[in-house]
CSV table of N, CA and C in Angstrom, one decimal:
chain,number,residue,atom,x,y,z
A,24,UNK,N,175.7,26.5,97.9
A,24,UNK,CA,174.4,26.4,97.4
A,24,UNK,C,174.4,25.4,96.3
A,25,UNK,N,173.7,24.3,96.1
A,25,UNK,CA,173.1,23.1,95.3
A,25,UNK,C,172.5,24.3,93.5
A,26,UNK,N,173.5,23.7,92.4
A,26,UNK,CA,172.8,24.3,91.2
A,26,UNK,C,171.3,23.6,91.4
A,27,UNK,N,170.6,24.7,90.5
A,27,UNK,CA,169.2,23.9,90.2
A,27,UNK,C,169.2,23.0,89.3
A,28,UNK,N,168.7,21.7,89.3
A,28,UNK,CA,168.2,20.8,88.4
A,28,UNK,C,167.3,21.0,86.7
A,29,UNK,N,167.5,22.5,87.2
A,29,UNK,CA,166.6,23.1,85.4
A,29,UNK,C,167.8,23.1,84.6
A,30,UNK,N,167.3,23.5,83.2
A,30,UNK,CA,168.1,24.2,82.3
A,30,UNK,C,168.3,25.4,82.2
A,31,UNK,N,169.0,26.5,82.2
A,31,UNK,CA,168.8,27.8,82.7
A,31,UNK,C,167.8,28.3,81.5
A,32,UNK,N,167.6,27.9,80.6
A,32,UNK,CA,166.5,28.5,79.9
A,32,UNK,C,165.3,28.9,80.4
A,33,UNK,N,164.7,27.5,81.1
A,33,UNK,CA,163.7,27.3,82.4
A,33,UNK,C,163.7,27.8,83.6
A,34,UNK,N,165.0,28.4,83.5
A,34,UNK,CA,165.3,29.2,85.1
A,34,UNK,C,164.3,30.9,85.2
A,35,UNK,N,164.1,31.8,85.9
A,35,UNK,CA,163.2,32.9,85.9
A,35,UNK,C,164.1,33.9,85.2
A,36,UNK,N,164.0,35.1,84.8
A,36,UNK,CA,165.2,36.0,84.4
A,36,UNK,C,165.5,36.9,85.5
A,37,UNK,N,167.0,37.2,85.5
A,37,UNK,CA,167.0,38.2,86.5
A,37,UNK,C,166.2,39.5,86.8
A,38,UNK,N,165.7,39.3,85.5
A,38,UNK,CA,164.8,40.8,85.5
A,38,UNK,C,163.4,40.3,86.3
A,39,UNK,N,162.9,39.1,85.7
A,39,UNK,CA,161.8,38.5,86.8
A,39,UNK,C,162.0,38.3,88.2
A,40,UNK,N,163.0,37.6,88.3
A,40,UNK,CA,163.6,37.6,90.1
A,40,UNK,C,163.5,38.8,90.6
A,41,UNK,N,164.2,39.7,90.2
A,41,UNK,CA,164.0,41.3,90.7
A,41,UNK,C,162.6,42.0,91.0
A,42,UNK,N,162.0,41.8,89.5
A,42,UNK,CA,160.8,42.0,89.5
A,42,UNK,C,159.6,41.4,90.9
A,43,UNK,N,160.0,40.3,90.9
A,43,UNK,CA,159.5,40.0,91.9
A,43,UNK,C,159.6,40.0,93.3
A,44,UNK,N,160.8,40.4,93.9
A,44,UNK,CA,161.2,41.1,94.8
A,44,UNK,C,160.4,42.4,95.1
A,45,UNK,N,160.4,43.0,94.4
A,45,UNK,CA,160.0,44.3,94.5
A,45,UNK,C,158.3,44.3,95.0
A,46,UNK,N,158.0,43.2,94.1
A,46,UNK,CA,156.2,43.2,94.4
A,46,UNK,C,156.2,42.3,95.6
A,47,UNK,N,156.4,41.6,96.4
A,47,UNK,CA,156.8,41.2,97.8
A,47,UNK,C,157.2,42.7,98.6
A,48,UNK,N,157.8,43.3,98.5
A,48,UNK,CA,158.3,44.2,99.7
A,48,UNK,C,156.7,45.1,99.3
A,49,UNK,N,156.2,45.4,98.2
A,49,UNK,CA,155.5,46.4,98.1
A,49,UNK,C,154.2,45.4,99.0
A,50,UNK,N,153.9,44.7,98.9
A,50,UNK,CA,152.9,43.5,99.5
A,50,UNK,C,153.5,43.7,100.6
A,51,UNK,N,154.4,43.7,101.5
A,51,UNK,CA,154.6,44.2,102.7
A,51,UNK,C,154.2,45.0,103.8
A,52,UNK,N,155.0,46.2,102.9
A,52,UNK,CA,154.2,47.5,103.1
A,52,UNK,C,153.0,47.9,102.9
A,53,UNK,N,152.1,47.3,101.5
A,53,UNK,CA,150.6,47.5,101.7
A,53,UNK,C,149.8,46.8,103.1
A,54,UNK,N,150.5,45.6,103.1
A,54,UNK,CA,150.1,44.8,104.4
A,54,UNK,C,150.2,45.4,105.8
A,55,UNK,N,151.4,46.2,106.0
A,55,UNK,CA,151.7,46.5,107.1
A,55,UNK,C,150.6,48.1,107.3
A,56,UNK,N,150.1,48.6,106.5
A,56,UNK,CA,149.5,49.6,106.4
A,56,UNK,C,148.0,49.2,106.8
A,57,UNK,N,147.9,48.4,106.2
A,57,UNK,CA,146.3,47.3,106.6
A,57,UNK,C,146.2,47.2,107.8
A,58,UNK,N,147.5,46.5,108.2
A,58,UNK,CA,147.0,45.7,109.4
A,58,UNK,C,147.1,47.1,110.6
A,59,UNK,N,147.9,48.2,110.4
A,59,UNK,CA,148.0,49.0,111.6
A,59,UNK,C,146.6,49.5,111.5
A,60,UNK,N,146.1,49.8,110.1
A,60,UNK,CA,144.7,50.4,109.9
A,60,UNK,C,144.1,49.6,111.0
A,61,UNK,N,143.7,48.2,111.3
A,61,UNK,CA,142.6,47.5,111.9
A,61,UNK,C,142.8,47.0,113.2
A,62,UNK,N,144.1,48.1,113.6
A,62,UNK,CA,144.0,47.9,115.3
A,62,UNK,C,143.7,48.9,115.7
A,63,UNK,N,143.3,48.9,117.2
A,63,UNK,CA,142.8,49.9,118.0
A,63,UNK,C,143.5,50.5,118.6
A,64,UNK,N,143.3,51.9,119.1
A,64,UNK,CA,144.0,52.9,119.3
A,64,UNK,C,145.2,52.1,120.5
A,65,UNK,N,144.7,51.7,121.4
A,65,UNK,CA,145.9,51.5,122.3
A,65,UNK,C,146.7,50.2,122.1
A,66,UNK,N,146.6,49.7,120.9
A,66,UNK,CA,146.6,48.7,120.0
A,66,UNK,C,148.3,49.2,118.9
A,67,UNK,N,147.6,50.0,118.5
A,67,UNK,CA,148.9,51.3,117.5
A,67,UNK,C,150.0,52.0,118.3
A,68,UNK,N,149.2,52.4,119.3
A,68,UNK,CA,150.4,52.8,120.8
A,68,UNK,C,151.6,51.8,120.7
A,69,UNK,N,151.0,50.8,121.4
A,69,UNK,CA,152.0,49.3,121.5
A,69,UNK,C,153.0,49.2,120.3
A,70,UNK,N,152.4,49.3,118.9
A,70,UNK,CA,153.0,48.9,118.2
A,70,UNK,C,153.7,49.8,117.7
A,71,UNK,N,153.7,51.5,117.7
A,71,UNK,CA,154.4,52.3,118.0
A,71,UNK,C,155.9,52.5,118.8
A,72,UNK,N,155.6,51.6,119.9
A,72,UNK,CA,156.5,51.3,121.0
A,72,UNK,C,157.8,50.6,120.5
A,73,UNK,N,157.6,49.6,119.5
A,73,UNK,CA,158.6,48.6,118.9
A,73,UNK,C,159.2,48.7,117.6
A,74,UNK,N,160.1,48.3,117.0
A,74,UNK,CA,159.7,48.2,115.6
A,74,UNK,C,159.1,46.9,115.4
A,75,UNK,N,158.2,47.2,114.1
A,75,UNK,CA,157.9,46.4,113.5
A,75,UNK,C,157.8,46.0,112.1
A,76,UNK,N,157.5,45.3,111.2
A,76,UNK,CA,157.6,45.1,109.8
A,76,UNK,C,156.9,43.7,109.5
A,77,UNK,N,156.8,43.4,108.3
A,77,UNK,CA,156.1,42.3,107.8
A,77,UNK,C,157.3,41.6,106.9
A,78,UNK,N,157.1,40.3,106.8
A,78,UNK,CA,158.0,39.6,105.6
A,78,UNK,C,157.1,38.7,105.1
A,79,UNK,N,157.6,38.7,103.8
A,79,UNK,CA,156.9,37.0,103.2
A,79,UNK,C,157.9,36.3,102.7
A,80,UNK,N,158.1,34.7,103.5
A,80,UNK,CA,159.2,34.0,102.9
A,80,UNK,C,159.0,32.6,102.8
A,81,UNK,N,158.4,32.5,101.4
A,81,UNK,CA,157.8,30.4,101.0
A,81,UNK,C,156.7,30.8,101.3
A,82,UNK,N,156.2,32.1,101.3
A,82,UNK,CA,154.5,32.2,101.0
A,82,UNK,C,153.6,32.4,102.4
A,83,UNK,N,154.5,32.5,103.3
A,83,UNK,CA,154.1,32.7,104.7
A,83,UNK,C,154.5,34.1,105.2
A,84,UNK,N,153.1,34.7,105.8
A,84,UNK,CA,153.4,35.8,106.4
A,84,UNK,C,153.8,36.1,107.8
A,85,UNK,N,155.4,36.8,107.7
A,85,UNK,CA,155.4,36.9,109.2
A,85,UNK,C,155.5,38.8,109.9
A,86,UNK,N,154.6,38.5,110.9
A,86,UNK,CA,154.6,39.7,111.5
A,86,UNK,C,156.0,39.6,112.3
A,87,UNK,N,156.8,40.7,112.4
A,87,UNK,CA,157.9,40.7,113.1
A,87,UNK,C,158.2,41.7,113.6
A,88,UNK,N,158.6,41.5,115.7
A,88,UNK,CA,158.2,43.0,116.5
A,88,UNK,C,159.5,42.8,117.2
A,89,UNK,N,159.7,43.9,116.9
A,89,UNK,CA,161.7,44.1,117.8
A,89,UNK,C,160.8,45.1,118.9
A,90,UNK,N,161.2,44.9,120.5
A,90,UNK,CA,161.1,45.4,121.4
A,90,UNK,C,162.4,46.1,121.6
A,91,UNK,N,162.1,47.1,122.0
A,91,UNK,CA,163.4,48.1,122.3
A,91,UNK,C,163.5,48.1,124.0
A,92,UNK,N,162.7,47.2,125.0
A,92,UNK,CA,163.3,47.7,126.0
A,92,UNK,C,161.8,46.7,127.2
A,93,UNK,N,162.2,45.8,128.1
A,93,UNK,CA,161.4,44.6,128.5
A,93,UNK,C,160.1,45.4,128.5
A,94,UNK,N,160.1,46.5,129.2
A,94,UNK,CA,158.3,47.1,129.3
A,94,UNK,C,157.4,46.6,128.5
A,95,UNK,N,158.0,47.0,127.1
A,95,UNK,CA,157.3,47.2,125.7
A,95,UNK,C,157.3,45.7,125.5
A,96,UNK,N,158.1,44.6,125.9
A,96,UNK,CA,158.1,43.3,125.2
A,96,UNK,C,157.1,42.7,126.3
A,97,UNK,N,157.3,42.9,127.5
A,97,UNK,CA,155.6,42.1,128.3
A,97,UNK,C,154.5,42.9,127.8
A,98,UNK,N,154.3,44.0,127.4
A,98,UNK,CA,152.9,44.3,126.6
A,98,UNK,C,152.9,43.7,125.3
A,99,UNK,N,153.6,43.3,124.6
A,99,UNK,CA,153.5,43.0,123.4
A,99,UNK,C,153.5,41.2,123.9
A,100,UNK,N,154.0,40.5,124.3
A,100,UNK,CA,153.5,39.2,124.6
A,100,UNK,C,152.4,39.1,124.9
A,101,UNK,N,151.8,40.2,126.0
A,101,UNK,CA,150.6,39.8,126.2
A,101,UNK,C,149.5,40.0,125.3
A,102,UNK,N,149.8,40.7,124.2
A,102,UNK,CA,148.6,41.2,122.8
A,102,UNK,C,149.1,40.4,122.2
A,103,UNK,N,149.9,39.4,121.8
A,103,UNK,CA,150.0,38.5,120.6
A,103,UNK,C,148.9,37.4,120.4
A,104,UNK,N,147.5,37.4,121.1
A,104,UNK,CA,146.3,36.6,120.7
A,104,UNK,C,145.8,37.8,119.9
A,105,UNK,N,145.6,38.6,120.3
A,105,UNK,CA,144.9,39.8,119.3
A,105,UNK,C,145.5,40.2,118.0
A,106,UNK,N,147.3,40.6,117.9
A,106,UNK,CA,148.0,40.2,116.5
A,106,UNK,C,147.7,39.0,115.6
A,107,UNK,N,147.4,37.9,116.9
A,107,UNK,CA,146.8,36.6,115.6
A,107,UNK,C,145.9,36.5,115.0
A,108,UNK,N,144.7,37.3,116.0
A,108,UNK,CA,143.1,37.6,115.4
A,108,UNK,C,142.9,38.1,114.2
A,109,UNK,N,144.3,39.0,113.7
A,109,UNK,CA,144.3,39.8,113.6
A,109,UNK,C,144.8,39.8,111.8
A,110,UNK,N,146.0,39.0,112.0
A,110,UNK,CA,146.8,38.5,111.3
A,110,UNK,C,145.7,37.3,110.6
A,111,UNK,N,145.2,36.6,111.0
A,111,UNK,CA,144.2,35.6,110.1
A,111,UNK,C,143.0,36.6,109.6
A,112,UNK,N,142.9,37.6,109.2
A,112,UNK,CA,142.0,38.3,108.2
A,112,UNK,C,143.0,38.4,107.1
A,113,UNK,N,144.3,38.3,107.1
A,113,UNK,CA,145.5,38.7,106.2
A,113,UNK,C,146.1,37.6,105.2
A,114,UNK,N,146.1,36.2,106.0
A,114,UNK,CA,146.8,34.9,105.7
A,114,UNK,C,145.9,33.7,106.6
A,115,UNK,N,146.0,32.8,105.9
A,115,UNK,CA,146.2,31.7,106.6
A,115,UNK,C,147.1,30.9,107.3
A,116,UNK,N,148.3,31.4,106.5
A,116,UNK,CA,149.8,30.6,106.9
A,116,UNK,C,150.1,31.5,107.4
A,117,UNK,N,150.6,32.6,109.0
A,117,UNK,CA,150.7,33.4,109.1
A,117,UNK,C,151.8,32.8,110.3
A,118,UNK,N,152.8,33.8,110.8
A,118,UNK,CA,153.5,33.8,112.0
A,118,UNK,C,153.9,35.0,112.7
A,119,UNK,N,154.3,35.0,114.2
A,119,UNK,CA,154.6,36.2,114.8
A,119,UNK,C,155.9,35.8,115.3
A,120,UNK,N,156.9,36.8,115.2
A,120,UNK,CA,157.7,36.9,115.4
A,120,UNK,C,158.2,38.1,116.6
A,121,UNK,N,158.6,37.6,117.9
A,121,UNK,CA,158.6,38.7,119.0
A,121,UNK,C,160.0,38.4,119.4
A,122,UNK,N,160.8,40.1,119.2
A,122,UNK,CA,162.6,39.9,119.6
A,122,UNK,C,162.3,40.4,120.8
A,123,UNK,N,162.7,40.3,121.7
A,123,UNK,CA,163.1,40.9,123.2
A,123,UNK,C,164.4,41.7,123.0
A,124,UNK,N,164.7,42.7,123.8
A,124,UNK,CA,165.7,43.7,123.7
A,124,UNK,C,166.9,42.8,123.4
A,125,UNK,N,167.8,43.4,122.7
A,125,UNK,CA,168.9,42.7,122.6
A,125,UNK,C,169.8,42.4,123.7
A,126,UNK,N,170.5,41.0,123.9
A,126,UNK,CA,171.2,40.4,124.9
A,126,UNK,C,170.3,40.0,125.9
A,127,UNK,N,168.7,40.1,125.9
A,127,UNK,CA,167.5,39.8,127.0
A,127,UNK,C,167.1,38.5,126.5
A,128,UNK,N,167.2,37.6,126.1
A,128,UNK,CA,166.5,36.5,125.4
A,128,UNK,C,166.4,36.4,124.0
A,129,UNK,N,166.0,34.8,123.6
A,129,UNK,CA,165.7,34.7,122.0
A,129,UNK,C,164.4,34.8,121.6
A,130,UNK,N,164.3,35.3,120.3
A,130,UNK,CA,163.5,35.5,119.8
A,130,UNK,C,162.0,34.4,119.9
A,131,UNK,N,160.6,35.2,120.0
A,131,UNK,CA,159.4,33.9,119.9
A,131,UNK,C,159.5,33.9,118.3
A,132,UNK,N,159.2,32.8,118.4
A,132,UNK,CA,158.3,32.4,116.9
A,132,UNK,C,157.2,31.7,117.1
A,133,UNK,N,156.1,32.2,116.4
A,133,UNK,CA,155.0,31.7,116.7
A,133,UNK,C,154.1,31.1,115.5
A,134,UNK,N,153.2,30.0,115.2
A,134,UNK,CA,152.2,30.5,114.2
A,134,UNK,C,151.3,30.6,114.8
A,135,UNK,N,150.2,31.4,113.6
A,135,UNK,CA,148.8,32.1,114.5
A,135,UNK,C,148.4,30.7,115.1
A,136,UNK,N,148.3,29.7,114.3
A,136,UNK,CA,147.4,28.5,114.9
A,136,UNK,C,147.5,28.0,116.0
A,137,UNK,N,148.8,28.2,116.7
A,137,UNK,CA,149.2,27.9,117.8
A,137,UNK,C,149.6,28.6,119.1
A,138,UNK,N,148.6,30.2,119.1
A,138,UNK,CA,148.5,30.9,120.0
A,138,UNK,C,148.2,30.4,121.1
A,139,UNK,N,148.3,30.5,122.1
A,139,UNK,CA,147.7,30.1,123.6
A,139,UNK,C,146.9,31.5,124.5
A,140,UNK,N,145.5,31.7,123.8
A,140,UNK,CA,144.8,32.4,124.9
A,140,UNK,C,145.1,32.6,126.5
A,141,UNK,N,144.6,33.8,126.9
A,141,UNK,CA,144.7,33.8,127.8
A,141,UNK,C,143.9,32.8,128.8
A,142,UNK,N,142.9,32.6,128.1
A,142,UNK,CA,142.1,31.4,129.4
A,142,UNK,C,142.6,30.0,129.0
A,143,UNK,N,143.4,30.1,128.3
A,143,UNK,CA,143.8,28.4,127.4
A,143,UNK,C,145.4,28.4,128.7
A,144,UNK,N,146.2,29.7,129.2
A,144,UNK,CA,147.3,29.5,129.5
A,144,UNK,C,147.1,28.8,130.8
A,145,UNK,N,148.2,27.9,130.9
A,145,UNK,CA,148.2,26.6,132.1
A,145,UNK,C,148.6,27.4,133.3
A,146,UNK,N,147.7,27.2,134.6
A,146,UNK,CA,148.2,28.2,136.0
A,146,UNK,C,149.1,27.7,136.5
A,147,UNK,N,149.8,28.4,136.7
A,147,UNK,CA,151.0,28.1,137.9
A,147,UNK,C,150.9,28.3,139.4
């Protein structure tokens, strides 16, 4: 890791670094409590189904959904326009993050801006 270019005077204190850790995760979890509030019941099911959690990292929020098992990860692909709907009441800079069961594939990464509707997806 590159020292910083400050003087450490000018550097944060570790008590502020800390401090500010803490109010991120707590901004998390208030987030994550929000956003389950403003989905619909079969909406909370789904997301029951998986874990999930929020992060903020460089000021960007990401929703992040571990599927435990493919069922739960084709219903959750298929609701990720409505997570984004959903997620832009929250952030602007916002992203989704979808794991598939472990050893089943890599992880999506998405931002909201770049969801693909259902009537937007190209027919095969």
């Amino acid at each position: 890791m590159t020292q910083p270019c400050l003087h450490p005077d000018d550097l944060p204190s570790p008590q502020t670094i800390k401090l500010s850790e803490i109010l991120f995760r707590q901004l998390e979890e208030v987030t994550k409590k929000s956003f389950f509030l403003t989905c619909d019941k079969m909406t909370r099911i789904l997301l029951a189904s998986c874990h999930w959690y929020f992060q903020i990292n460089s000021g960007v929020l990401t929703l992040i959904l571990i599927c435990n098992n493919m069922a739960s990860y084709r219903q959750i692909m298929k609701t990720v326009p409505q997570f984004a709907d959903k997620l832009k009441q929250f952030s602007n800079r916002a992203k989704i993050t979808v794991s598939s069961p472990v050893d089943k594939g890599i992880p999506w990464v998405l931002s909201i801006d770049n969801v693909l509707y259902e009537g937007d997806l190209p027919s095969t």
